[in-house]
Amino acid sequence: MTTMTLGKALNESLRSAMEADPKVVVMGEDVGRLGGVFRITDGLQKDFGEARVIDTPLSESGIIGTAIGLAMRGYRPVCEIQFDGFVYPGFDQIVSQLAKMHYRSAGRLLMPITIRIPFGGGIGAVEHHSESPEAYFAHTAGLKVVACSNPADGFHMLRQAIASDDPVVFFEPKRRYWEKADVDTDAVAGPLHEARVLRPGTDATLLAYGPMVKVALEAATAAEADGRSLEVVDLRSLAPIDWPTVFASVRRTGRCVVVHEAARSHGVGAELAATITEECFYALEAPVLRVTGFDTPYPPSRLEEAYLPDLDRVLDTVDRVLEI
Amino acid sequence: MTPKSAPPRAAAREAAFPPDVADIPPVLDEVELVQLLTPEGERVPHPVYDRYLADVDDETLRSLYRDLVLVRRVDVEATALQRQGELGIWASLLGQEAAQVGSGRALLPQDYAFPTYREHGVAWCRGVDPLALLGLFRGATNGGWDPREHGFHLYTIVIGSQTLHATGYAMGIAMDGAVGDADGAATIAYFGDGASSQGDVNEAFVWAAVYNAPVVFFCQNNQWAISEPLERQTRIPLYQRARGFGFPGVRVDGNDVLATLAVTRKALTDARTGQGPTLVEAFTYRMGAHTTSDDPTRYRLSSDLEAWKLKDPIERVKAHLARGGHADAEFFASVDADADVLAARVRTGCLEMPDPGPLEIFEAVYADPTVQISQQRQGFSTYLDGFAEESA
């Protein structure tokens, strides 16, 4: 058991994946000598060489498109997209090529490609550096989409994503990169696409993922002082969603609030609310409510505190869901 | 701030756009075209490329002719099948047989081709059954052959995307150490003049250049991107773009199967021996429509087509074979007979091709299937069973 930041846990995960499988290659902009703009690939090129930690041209479609060719050649590429808002030049390759290749080939071709994307706001960045584009990918058949929320998951989930024979879009909550926790790198991890109940409760379920898990846990702690027992579920996987864990929690509490940074409409929360309503209708005491970013572009960073769901907004919505 | 002079009249502004680029003087070198067999069938010596045809004897010449005739015959049959409603659409290769057979025959077993959706001639050279191609256009599959078995990737419909796949695969070849001598491997990326405007193609050029990847970019410039002429894609000959990316470019007569074979062999040899990418521009003409859904009479002159018919890729080989005594009437008759047999097989196979079952929708979405898709499949299966019970 070692205490490390999320950033370090991801770095260790990449290192152990590369040690375990010589076909794992890391590719992206500035991932080599610099170690990535967030230093997630720090030291890897020094230890594994330029052929396995590849500084690429500044070309996101090129990163994904060549990773597809490398996968066809038997490699297992881990692509770094520098920031959430920079993934769109590679969107066509991800959606039209990567996601569909296994299907188009009737299962003959595997696409064991991991696309790491630092996502979400809260670091005071300029525009295009704080977005939450996960719903685009979760909506695309053929992709698997996960989001880690803490160092231990960062380590184990990334290892599992790299080991997956399906393409995985791996979202990393960039504002949590520097937060520390214990990581047991020798632990046997549970399934990648499994949700986790991080805190049991009886009055309402908070569903969150990525950067909002911490906010949800803090809200549950604060609510406890008011005598309210909130259950917090870290979804971890957005495609597929671990519905049995979600349904079981909602059936226990009868109430549910979804928390995410991404804009509200057509988001992951909408899918959660619809399916929970369909499957847990008779257990629900109230409609599923959402605490999300607004249906606006991400605002200038001086306004991001107002935009991002925080403790007070979550508690305000918890009040509403409990009053219904 | 006030304008110093009156703004130009609207009519003048309209006239300025789009400009006629044909009026703009060219800025680059004289255009060179590699041709080894004239439209009349005369073999022209070449100081660089002849050595790449050293093994081409009479038998090889005849087999090239045979391939050209057979792929055209398959193409004609497929077009007819579309007209009869048996295919949803067909993208004809008419006029591009030499570009495809010449380049396809240049490939070695260890090479990997990344086609568009029109490379039926290359598919033939890579041993892909034409019926597998028809399955795609009939709507029975999204790609009915094993790309690894043939070194021939699935057809790519989104324009230009496959050039990056070819580049990535070529990077993998280099990473495997499988370049450096004549036994090395290479990839070939097919695309067209329209694709040359795509970002992906230009990104592929950059990647291939900076990593010196063993990839040949094979552009069939057939002069038309559906209805848009070459002038809407470029102001310079496409092969000359390669220089800006830092690797060689060459224009070959794409209706000359010998020149295409030689030029592609050189490019592949350079790639497999570690000399990096080449852009080959096969200068040809799409003699048919873009697809069976297209109507070229709306946008191009029949006189253009007539002029290109005089440069037909098959006729010149036939003339060469006949004039040089490399083949006799019996040979030509046997090729025609083989073509008829192949066409009949393609026709029968198409008509007998079964539709996939409805539950195949759910197959192979993931290597590790999700519960959601399994449940949707189960639900749909139960739904379908309901109809079976009703009709029972």
XYZ file of C-alpha atoms in Angstrom:
716
model
C 0.000 0.000 0.000
C 1.447 3.317 -1.096
C 0.086 6.831 -0.841
C 0.162 8.591 -4.174
C -1.617 11.227 -6.222
C -4.029 10.311 -8.984
C -1.474 11.560 -11.495
C 1.205 9.305 -10.054
C -1.187 6.355 -9.885
C -1.926 6.750 -13.596
C 1.782 7.011 -14.303
C 2.467 3.837 -12.330
C -0.381 2.118 -14.137
C 1.100 2.955 -17.532
C 4.491 1.816 -16.356
C 3.243 -1.532 -15.112
C 1.178 -2.080 -18.287
C 4.239 -1.390 -20.418
C 6.365 -3.719 -18.314
C 3.772 -6.478 -18.573
C 3.175 -6.276 -22.332
C 5.789 -5.178 -24.879
C 2.993 -4.391 -27.348
C 1.702 -1.520 -25.187
C 2.792 1.794 -26.668
C 2.002 5.286 -25.401
C 1.429 7.974 -27.997
C 0.377 11.604 -27.909
C 1.476 15.191 -27.966
C 4.309 15.988 -25.563
C 4.101 12.603 -23.832
C 7.791 11.875 -24.325
C 10.519 14.126 -23.056
C 8.071 16.457 -21.319
C 6.062 13.639 -19.763
C 2.772 15.172 -20.888
C 1.385 18.540 -19.919
C 0.081 16.967 -16.698
C 3.196 14.747 -16.337
C 1.106 11.566 -16.431
C 3.696 9.949 -18.719
C 6.625 11.361 -16.765
C 9.789 9.294 -17.104
C 8.254 6.653 -19.361
C 10.133 7.602 -22.516
C 13.389 7.592 -20.584
C 12.753 4.068 -19.393
C 10.955 2.519 -22.387
C 12.446 4.452 -25.282
C 11.129 6.620 -28.082
C 9.621 3.675 -29.940
C 7.229 2.886 -27.103
C 6.512 6.393 -25.821
C 5.911 8.278 -29.005
C 5.876 12.048 -29.262
C 3.441 12.545 -32.116
C 2.752 15.336 -34.557
C 0.159 17.807 -33.297
C -2.639 15.931 -34.976
C -5.445 14.268 -33.040
C -7.027 12.536 -36.022
C -3.543 11.260 -36.789
C -3.131 9.942 -33.249
C -6.321 7.904 -33.388
C -6.016 6.937 -37.062
C -2.475 5.628 -36.759
C -3.347 3.887 -33.480
C -5.964 1.939 -35.446
C -3.288 0.853 -37.907
C -0.947 -0.052 -35.067
C -3.680 -2.115 -33.426
C -4.154 -3.978 -36.708
C -0.449 -4.725 -36.612
C -0.787 -6.220 -33.117
C 0.034 -3.247 -30.930
C -1.965 -2.013 -27.956
C -1.817 1.777 -28.178
C -2.598 4.104 -25.295
C -3.368 7.496 -26.803
C -3.238 10.680 -24.789
C -5.515 13.504 -25.881
C -4.026 16.565 -24.251
C -7.294 18.177 -23.181
C -10.995 17.295 -23.440
C -11.687 20.117 -25.876
C -8.968 18.899 -28.245
C -10.507 15.511 -28.931
C -12.844 16.711 -31.669
C -10.302 16.710 -34.519
C -10.011 12.979 -33.748
C -13.749 12.481 -33.302
C -14.329 11.141 -36.807
C -11.633 8.499 -36.446
C -13.021 7.515 -33.034
C -16.678 7.353 -34.015
C -16.578 6.229 -37.658
C -13.487 4.018 -37.632
C -12.386 2.907 -34.170
C -15.828 2.251 -32.706
C -17.078 0.315 -35.726
C -14.029 -1.681 -36.821
C -14.778 -4.797 -34.788
C -18.384 -4.796 -35.995
C -17.542 -4.066 -39.629
C -15.026 -6.892 -39.672
C -17.583 -9.325 -38.202
C -15.365 -9.648 -35.156
C -12.171 -10.410 -37.074
C -10.306 -7.247 -36.064
C -9.676 -6.220 -32.475
C -9.163 -2.605 -31.486
C -7.414 -2.719 -28.102
C -6.932 1.036 -27.935
C -7.206 3.212 -24.845
C -7.850 6.928 -25.300
C -6.952 8.878 -22.178
C -8.666 12.243 -21.861
C -8.183 14.665 -18.948
C -11.662 16.129 -18.533
C -13.746 18.575 -16.555
C -13.162 21.984 -15.095
C -12.058 23.542 -11.852
C -8.471 24.428 -12.712
C -8.982 27.972 -13.957
C -8.099 27.133 -17.528
C -8.872 29.018 -20.728
C -11.687 27.800 -22.955
C -11.629 24.293 -24.493
C -9.647 23.027 -21.468
C -12.495 22.248 -19.065
C -15.090 20.316 -21.008
C -16.985 17.132 -20.250
C -17.586 15.415 -23.607
C -18.298 11.929 -22.232
C -21.866 11.689 -23.517
C -20.737 11.853 -27.156
C -18.677 8.735 -26.644
C -21.076 6.917 -24.338
C -23.710 7.347 -27.068
C -21.504 5.646 -29.655
C -21.880 1.891 -30.050
C -18.581 0.067 -30.071
C -16.854 2.257 -27.503
C -16.510 1.635 -23.816
C -16.323 4.713 -21.621
C -15.053 4.922 -18.069
C -14.128 7.692 -15.630
C -11.924 7.230 -12.591
C -12.409 9.300 -9.458
C -9.505 8.396 -7.166
C -5.905 7.144 -7.251
C -6.649 3.465 -6.616
C -9.195 3.365 -9.432
C -6.842 5.382 -11.586
C -4.224 2.683 -11.267
C -6.418 -0.384 -11.619
C -8.983 0.905 -14.098
C -6.296 2.115 -16.477
C -4.569 -1.257 -16.344
C -7.889 -2.922 -17.128
C -8.687 -0.466 -19.927
C -5.333 -1.179 -21.561
C -5.927 -4.918 -21.205
C -9.373 -4.618 -22.806
C -9.708 -5.885 -26.374
C -12.363 -3.219 -26.950
C -11.597 0.470 -27.412
C -11.932 2.346 -24.123
C -12.274 6.091 -23.722
C -10.698 6.725 -20.337
C -11.695 9.988 -18.676
C -9.419 11.389 -15.987
C -10.694 14.143 -13.674
C -7.891 16.621 -14.184
C -8.665 18.690 -11.109
C -8.118 15.583 -8.990
C -4.691 14.763 -10.464
C -2.933 16.143 -7.389
C -5.138 14.534 -4.722
C -3.598 11.678 -2.749
C -4.874 8.386 -1.433
C -3.645 4.893 -0.663
C -3.125 2.616 -3.637
C -2.539 -1.114 -3.363
C -1.002 -1.889 -6.733
C -0.986 -5.611 -5.929
C -4.684 -5.752 -5.110
C -6.976 -7.821 -7.302
C -9.280 -5.266 -8.889
C -12.983 -5.856 -9.441
C -14.484 -5.631 -12.930
C -13.783 -2.450 -14.906
C -17.416 -1.799 -15.735
C -18.693 -2.140 -12.194
C -20.152 0.713 -10.150
C -19.177 1.002 -6.497
C -21.176 2.010 -3.466
C -18.634 4.250 -1.747
C -20.856 5.231 1.134
C -24.007 3.433 2.197
C -27.150 5.410 3.050
C -30.897 5.079 3.328
C -32.626 8.353 2.379
C -31.417 9.012 -1.191
C -28.825 7.832 -3.707
C -26.253 10.184 -5.196
C -24.930 8.936 -8.546
C -21.665 10.532 -9.649
C -18.477 9.810 -11.595
C -15.084 11.379 -12.163
C -14.549 14.732 -10.470
C -18.044 14.859 -8.961
C -17.575 11.785 -6.785
C -15.669 13.832 -4.240
C -18.383 16.490 -4.257
C -21.017 13.813 -3.712
C -19.096 12.300 -0.805
C -18.700 15.723 0.791
C -22.400 16.359 0.336
C -23.196 13.067 2.050
C -20.972 14.004 4.978
C -22.607 17.405 5.276
C -26.093 15.918 5.020
C -25.324 13.503 7.813
C -24.974 16.460 10.153
C -28.583 17.297 9.287
C -29.642 13.747 10.018
C -29.899 12.692 6.388
C -28.394 9.451 5.198
C -27.166 9.629 1.581
C -25.799 6.687 -0.366
C -23.014 7.582 -2.799
C -22.447 5.447 -5.894
C -19.390 5.984 -8.075
C -20.548 4.871 -11.514
C -16.958 4.405 -12.795
C -18.236 3.064 -16.103
C -20.517 5.153 -18.327
C -20.701 2.660 -21.174
C -21.778 0.145 -20.235
C -23.463 1.340 -17.024
C -23.582 -1.168 -14.191
C -27.359 -1.097 -13.882
C -27.788 -3.798 -11.224
C -25.729 -1.778 -8.731
C -27.598 1.422 -9.611
C -31.036 -0.180 -9.407
C -30.252 -1.903 -6.125
C -29.213 1.373 -4.544
C -32.229 3.297 -5.813
C -34.568 0.550 -4.668
C -33.022 0.784 -1.197
C -33.359 4.546 -0.902
C -36.325 5.334 -3.160
C -34.791 8.612 -4.227
C -31.980 9.511 -6.618
C -29.917 12.545 -7.591
C -27.439 12.413 -10.472
C -24.428 14.735 -10.379
C -22.222 15.560 -13.347
C -20.306 18.530 -14.705
C -21.457 18.026 -18.263
C -24.416 19.997 -19.548
C -27.800 18.691 -18.497
C -29.742 18.017 -21.681
C -29.099 14.698 -23.469
C -26.405 13.862 -20.951
C -25.464 10.771 -18.961
C -27.906 11.934 -16.274
C -30.759 11.800 -18.750
C -29.985 8.177 -19.554
C -29.753 7.366 -15.851
C -33.043 9.095 -15.039
C -34.891 7.435 -17.914
C -33.688 3.912 -17.216
C -34.059 4.181 -13.445
C -37.611 5.400 -13.967
C -38.305 2.485 -16.286
C -36.844 -0.175 -14.027
C -37.429 1.183 -10.517
C -40.746 2.996 -11.007
C -42.577 1.404 -8.096
C -39.637 1.869 -5.729
C -39.274 5.576 -6.457
C -40.679 8.095 -3.989
C -39.687 11.040 -6.172
C -38.532 11.759 -9.717
C -34.827 11.390 -10.429
C -33.261 14.852 -10.213
C -30.060 16.103 -11.796
C -27.354 18.512 -10.652
C -25.285 19.372 -13.703
C -23.535 22.023 -15.676
C -25.860 24.344 -17.536
C -26.861 24.006 -21.194
C -24.302 26.642 -22.103
C -20.758 26.456 -23.363
C -18.279 26.153 -20.510
C -17.969 29.725 -19.192
C -14.826 31.813 -18.724
C -12.963 30.420 -15.741
C -13.830 33.339 -13.462
C -17.364 31.966 -13.654
C -16.630 28.269 -13.355
C -17.375 28.100 -9.641
C -20.871 29.239 -10.466
C -21.156 26.786 -13.350
C -19.829 23.672 -11.683
C -22.055 21.617 -9.392
C -20.760 22.068 -5.840
C -21.637 21.007 -2.328
C -24.404 23.595 -1.927
C -26.068 22.850 -5.239
C -26.033 19.145 -4.515
C -27.503 19.674 -1.041
C -30.123 22.032 -2.458
C -31.243 19.336 -4.870
C -31.109 16.693 -2.120
C -33.485 18.919 -0.130
C -35.841 19.018 -3.086
C -35.762 15.300 -3.733
C -36.437 14.571 -0.065
C -39.325 17.033 0.101
C -41.218 15.498 -2.804
C -13.411 54.981 -40.742
C -14.863 55.724 -44.153
C -13.890 53.837 -47.261
C -11.580 55.724 -49.572
C -13.456 54.584 -52.604
C -16.867 53.220 -53.306
C -17.229 49.496 -52.696
C -17.194 47.380 -55.834
C -20.515 46.661 -57.392
C -22.166 43.479 -56.243
C -22.001 42.072 -59.752
C -18.251 42.495 -59.823
C -17.863 40.752 -56.470
C -19.951 37.836 -57.631
C -17.910 37.509 -60.772
C -14.738 37.231 -58.717
C -15.870 34.058 -57.003
C -15.208 31.288 -57.555
C -12.136 32.163 -59.575
C -11.198 30.172 -62.620
C -7.917 28.692 -61.456
C -7.132 27.646 -65.006
C -6.410 31.329 -65.643
C -3.800 31.447 -62.882
C -0.299 30.697 -64.147
C 1.193 27.524 -62.670
C 3.927 28.074 -60.103
C 5.699 24.748 -60.271
C 7.733 22.613 -62.565
C 6.886 21.030 -65.816
C 4.613 18.059 -65.298
C 6.142 14.670 -65.929
C 4.195 11.507 -66.630
C 5.661 8.024 -66.566
C 4.326 6.005 -69.480
C 5.738 2.678 -70.650
C 2.949 1.562 -72.949
C 1.371 4.107 -75.261
C -2.356 4.090 -75.956
C -1.468 2.461 -79.264
C 0.261 -0.383 -77.427
C 3.836 0.600 -78.133
C 6.360 -0.219 -75.417
C 8.428 2.872 -74.565
C 11.765 2.375 -72.789
C 12.413 4.237 -69.551
C 15.789 4.811 -67.877
C 14.505 4.358 -64.315
C 11.518 2.070 -64.441
C 12.440 -0.613 -66.978
C 14.451 -2.479 -64.380
C 11.276 -2.950 -62.333
C 9.795 -4.928 -65.235
C 12.765 -7.223 -65.768
C 10.696 -10.285 -64.849
C 7.711 -9.352 -67.007
C 7.681 -11.975 -69.733
C 4.974 -12.874 -72.215
C 3.167 -14.996 -69.686
C 3.099 -12.150 -67.178
C 1.857 -9.775 -69.838
C -0.941 -12.166 -70.685
C -1.882 -12.608 -67.040
C -2.009 -8.834 -66.576
C -4.321 -8.609 -69.569
C -6.442 -11.389 -68.142
C -6.764 -9.607 -64.788
C -7.758 -6.380 -66.519
C -10.456 -8.101 -68.532
C -11.806 -10.107 -65.607
C -12.105 -7.165 -63.215
C -13.848 -5.115 -65.880
C -16.221 -7.982 -66.494
C -17.017 -8.254 -62.777
C -17.600 -4.513 -62.731
C -19.996 -4.664 -65.677
C -21.855 -7.531 -64.068
C -22.120 -5.731 -60.740
C -23.467 -2.622 -62.442
C -26.073 -4.763 -64.178
C -26.993 -6.424 -60.889
C -27.511 -3.012 -59.322
C -29.736 -1.976 -62.209
C -31.801 -5.094 -61.599
C -32.198 -4.255 -57.919
C -29.849 -6.906 -56.601
C -27.296 -4.402 -55.239
C -28.184 -1.239 -53.357
C -25.405 0.647 -55.075
C -22.193 -0.076 -56.975
C -19.060 2.053 -57.342
C -17.704 1.253 -60.776
C -13.980 1.009 -61.477
C -14.488 1.405 -65.233
C -11.392 3.058 -66.684
C -9.256 2.477 -63.588
C -8.465 -1.198 -64.184
C -4.803 -0.621 -65.044
C -4.168 1.626 -62.062
C -5.603 -1.032 -59.770
C -4.203 -4.177 -61.367
C -0.811 -2.587 -61.931
C -0.496 -1.473 -58.316
C -2.193 -4.552 -56.897
C 0.149 -6.880 -58.755
C 3.121 -4.930 -57.380
C 2.251 -5.989 -53.834
C 3.967 -8.888 -52.076
C 2.212 -11.283 -49.687
C 3.610 -9.522 -46.606
C 2.231 -6.140 -47.719
C -1.070 -4.659 -46.602
C -3.405 -2.616 -48.780
C -5.896 -0.080 -47.430
C -8.561 0.520 -50.077
C -11.374 2.987 -50.602
C -14.663 1.475 -51.777
C -13.679 1.297 -55.461
C -10.595 -0.953 -55.354
C -12.249 -4.014 -56.859
C -9.221 -4.594 -59.084
C -6.835 -4.517 -56.141
C -9.138 -6.835 -54.220
C -8.924 -9.257 -57.143
C -5.143 -9.158 -57.047
C -5.219 -9.837 -53.305
C -7.396 -12.907 -53.747
C -10.612 -11.451 -52.358
C -13.634 -13.110 -53.960
C -15.677 -10.532 -55.902
C -18.751 -11.904 -54.193
C -17.393 -10.661 -50.877
C -17.310 -7.177 -52.380
C -20.846 -7.539 -53.654
C -22.000 -8.487 -50.172
C -21.131 -4.985 -49.016
C -22.980 -3.280 -51.861
C -25.927 -5.632 -51.505
C -26.207 -4.762 -47.827
C -25.529 -8.256 -46.537
C -22.330 -7.297 -44.686
C -20.152 -4.327 -43.843
C -17.095 -6.199 -45.090
C -17.255 -9.872 -45.861
C -13.620 -10.894 -46.006
C -10.824 -11.415 -43.506
C -8.470 -8.454 -43.992
C -5.559 -10.274 -42.353
C -5.863 -13.292 -44.623
C -5.594 -11.152 -47.755
C -3.489 -8.227 -46.556
C -6.383 -6.193 -47.838
C -8.266 -4.049 -45.360
C -12.016 -3.569 -45.391
C -13.355 -0.968 -47.775
C -13.353 2.473 -46.162
C -16.273 4.678 -47.105
C -15.394 7.859 -45.217
C -13.043 9.621 -47.596
C -9.363 9.499 -46.696
C -9.629 7.865 -43.246
C -7.742 4.743 -44.335
C -4.585 6.670 -45.196
C -3.954 7.090 -41.465
C -4.613 3.403 -40.825
C -2.089 2.518 -43.515
C 0.421 4.908 -41.968
C -0.090 3.493 -38.472
C 0.251 -0.060 -39.748
C 3.423 0.976 -41.566
C 4.763 2.506 -38.354
C 4.124 -0.874 -36.732
C 6.070 -2.599 -39.495
C 8.991 -0.302 -38.778
C 8.645 -0.829 -35.020
C 8.755 -4.574 -35.647
C 12.005 -4.143 -37.526
C 10.369 -5.543 -40.661
C 11.944 -2.981 -42.994
C 15.428 -2.591 -44.365
C 15.759 -5.117 -47.159
C 13.868 -6.604 -50.085
C 12.043 -8.955 -47.708
C 10.611 -6.036 -45.776
C 6.924 -5.230 -45.655
C 5.060 -2.124 -46.722
C 1.557 -0.746 -46.867
C -0.260 0.959 -49.692
C -2.997 3.491 -49.077
C -5.485 4.028 -51.870
C -7.389 7.278 -52.200
C -8.607 9.655 -54.852
C -8.235 13.217 -56.029
C -11.163 14.308 -53.859
C -9.593 12.751 -50.780
C -6.469 14.815 -51.317
C -8.412 17.717 -49.772
C -9.177 15.788 -46.592
C -7.350 16.588 -43.403
C -6.690 12.923 -42.715
C -4.771 12.476 -45.968
C -2.601 15.483 -45.228
C -2.069 14.297 -41.655
C -1.095 10.880 -42.992
C 1.497 12.571 -45.228
C 2.939 14.372 -42.201
C 3.072 11.250 -40.038
C 4.524 9.067 -42.760
C 7.159 11.682 -43.484
C 8.308 12.342 -39.918
C 8.432 8.639 -39.031
C 9.750 7.612 -42.479
C 6.994 4.990 -42.512
C 7.021 2.273 -45.199
C 3.807 3.381 -46.885
C 2.968 4.123 -50.501
C 0.256 6.709 -50.997
C -1.492 5.656 -54.170
C -3.774 8.379 -55.465
C -5.997 7.431 -58.370
C -6.648 10.822 -59.850
C -9.707 9.985 -61.901
C -10.395 13.689 -62.470
C -13.733 13.744 -60.674
C -14.910 13.749 -57.060
C -18.530 12.883 -57.848
C -19.422 16.092 -59.749
C -16.450 18.234 -58.796
C -13.531 18.488 -61.186
C -9.893 18.288 -60.147
C -9.639 22.085 -60.270
C -11.883 22.253 -57.221
C -9.332 20.216 -55.194
C -5.957 21.512 -56.258
C -3.988 24.150 -58.088
C -0.931 22.005 -58.622
C -0.497 18.474 -59.934
C -1.236 16.277 -56.946
C 2.027 14.348 -57.061
C 3.934 17.609 -56.609
C 2.359 18.049 -53.178
C 4.633 15.304 -51.862
C 7.629 17.585 -52.071
C 6.114 19.937 -49.514
C 5.775 17.042 -47.105
C 9.336 15.927 -47.725
C 9.046 12.776 -49.789
C 9.016 11.918 -53.485
C 5.984 12.130 -55.691
C 5.554 10.676 -59.151
C 2.790 10.841 -61.724
C 2.201 7.696 -63.705
C -0.131 7.010 -66.581
C -2.812 5.225 -64.619
C -4.196 3.682 -67.783
C -0.864 1.992 -68.419
C -0.689 -1.219 -66.442
C 3.052 -1.698 -67.057
C 3.956 1.806 -65.931
C 1.725 1.510 -62.884
C 3.273 -1.845 -62.011
C 6.798 -0.486 -62.359
C 6.212 2.788 -60.519
C 4.393 1.059 -57.659
C 7.093 -1.607 -57.433
C 9.729 1.067 -57.081
C 7.730 2.921 -54.450
C 7.106 -0.291 -52.510
C 10.734 -1.328 -52.808
C 11.839 2.039 -51.508
C 9.387 1.709 -48.616
C 10.329 -1.832 -47.671
C 14.041 -1.068 -47.806
C 13.647 1.808 -45.371
C 13.552 4.781 -47.698
C 10.167 5.952 -46.553
C 6.956 6.980 -48.280
C 6.204 7.873 -51.877
C 3.143 9.534 -53.327
C 2.112 7.911 -56.590
C -0.448 9.818 -58.596
C -2.036 7.474 -61.100
C -3.435 9.798 -63.732
C -6.601 8.170 -64.998
C -10.254 8.784 -65.695
C -13.453 7.590 -64.131
C -15.179 6.450 -67.305
C -18.381 5.588 -65.527
C -20.482 7.393 -62.968
C -19.260 7.958 -59.395
C -21.721 5.264 -58.372
C -24.866 3.837 -59.850
C -26.731 6.671 -58.082
C -24.835 9.322 -60.020
C -25.570 11.018 -63.358
C -22.384 12.404 -64.902
C -24.243 13.877 -67.874
C -25.230 16.707 -65.544
C -21.690 17.932 -65.027
C -19.236 16.744 -67.669
C -18.889 16.696 -71.428
C -19.246 13.499 -73.393
C -16.304 14.665 -75.516
C -14.041 14.223 -72.473
C -15.175 10.657 -72.107
C -14.659 10.009 -75.805
C -11.111 11.358 -75.580
C -10.311 9.094 -72.640
C -11.808 6.078 -74.376
C -8.935 6.375 -76.832
C -6.585 5.804 -73.888
C -8.413 2.703 -72.681
C -6.281 0.689 -70.260
C -7.216 -2.695 -71.728
C -7.096 -1.962 -75.426
C -3.477 -0.869 -75.340
C -2.384 -4.127 -73.688
C -4.369 -6.110 -76.206
C -2.766 -4.180 -79.060
C 0.669 -4.717 -77.568
C 0.106 -8.437 -77.107
C -1.322 -8.928 -80.574
C 1.166 -6.750 -82.431
C 4.174 -8.246 -80.690
C 2.969 -11.793 -81.186
C 2.794 -12.325 -77.429
C -0.709 -13.755 -77.652
C -2.919 -15.252 -80.287
C -6.630 -15.214 -81.025
C -7.118 -18.370 -79.028
C -5.722 -16.669 -75.932
C -8.030 -13.677 -76.265
C -11.001 -15.980 -76.773
C -10.065 -18.002 -73.692
C -9.879 -14.850 -71.556
C -13.306 -13.776 -72.767
C -14.629 -17.223 -71.945
C -13.084 -17.074 -68.463
C -14.683 -13.668 -67.977
C -18.078 -15.042 -68.922
C -17.700 -17.922 -66.471
C -16.634 -15.531 -63.707
C -19.509 -13.177 -64.445
C -21.976 -16.035 -64.338
C -20.585 -17.171 -61.006
C -20.781 -13.636 -59.614
C -24.353 -13.273 -60.846
C -25.497 -16.592 -59.441
C -23.653 -16.034 -56.186
C -25.237 -12.627 -55.776
C -28.732 -13.899 -56.426
C -28.209 -16.776 -54.003
C -26.581 -14.677 -51.298
C -28.695 -15.097 -48.196
C -29.821 -12.122 -46.166
C -28.369 -12.130 -42.662
C -30.760 -13.026 -39.871
C -32.160 -10.133 -37.813
C -30.278 -11.139 -34.673
C -26.976 -10.669 -36.500
C -27.523 -6.957 -35.838
C -26.200 -7.625 -32.364
C -23.096 -9.623 -33.326
C -19.539 -8.393 -32.761
C -20.300 -4.928 -31.447
C -17.705 -5.638 -28.773
C -15.019 -8.249 -28.291
C -16.291 -8.516 -24.718
C -20.072 -8.158 -25.110
C -22.096 -5.951 -22.800
C -25.115 -7.002 -20.805
C -27.136 -4.229 -22.443
C -26.681 -5.589 -25.945
C -27.345 -9.144 -24.796
C -30.589 -7.948 -23.199
C -31.601 -5.988 -26.291
C -30.896 -9.031 -28.427
C -32.929 -11.221 -26.119
C -35.798 -8.740 -26.055
C -35.832 -8.422 -29.837
C -35.656 -12.190 -30.231
C -38.665 -12.634 -27.973
C -40.485 -9.928 -29.891
C -39.773 -11.695 -33.188
C -40.851 -15.036 -31.734
C -44.218 -13.455 -31.017
C -44.799 -13.063 -34.746
C -43.794 -16.673 -35.365
C -46.369 -17.865 -32.843
C -49.033 -15.648 -34.395
C -48.432 -17.036 -37.853
C -48.183 -20.630 -36.619
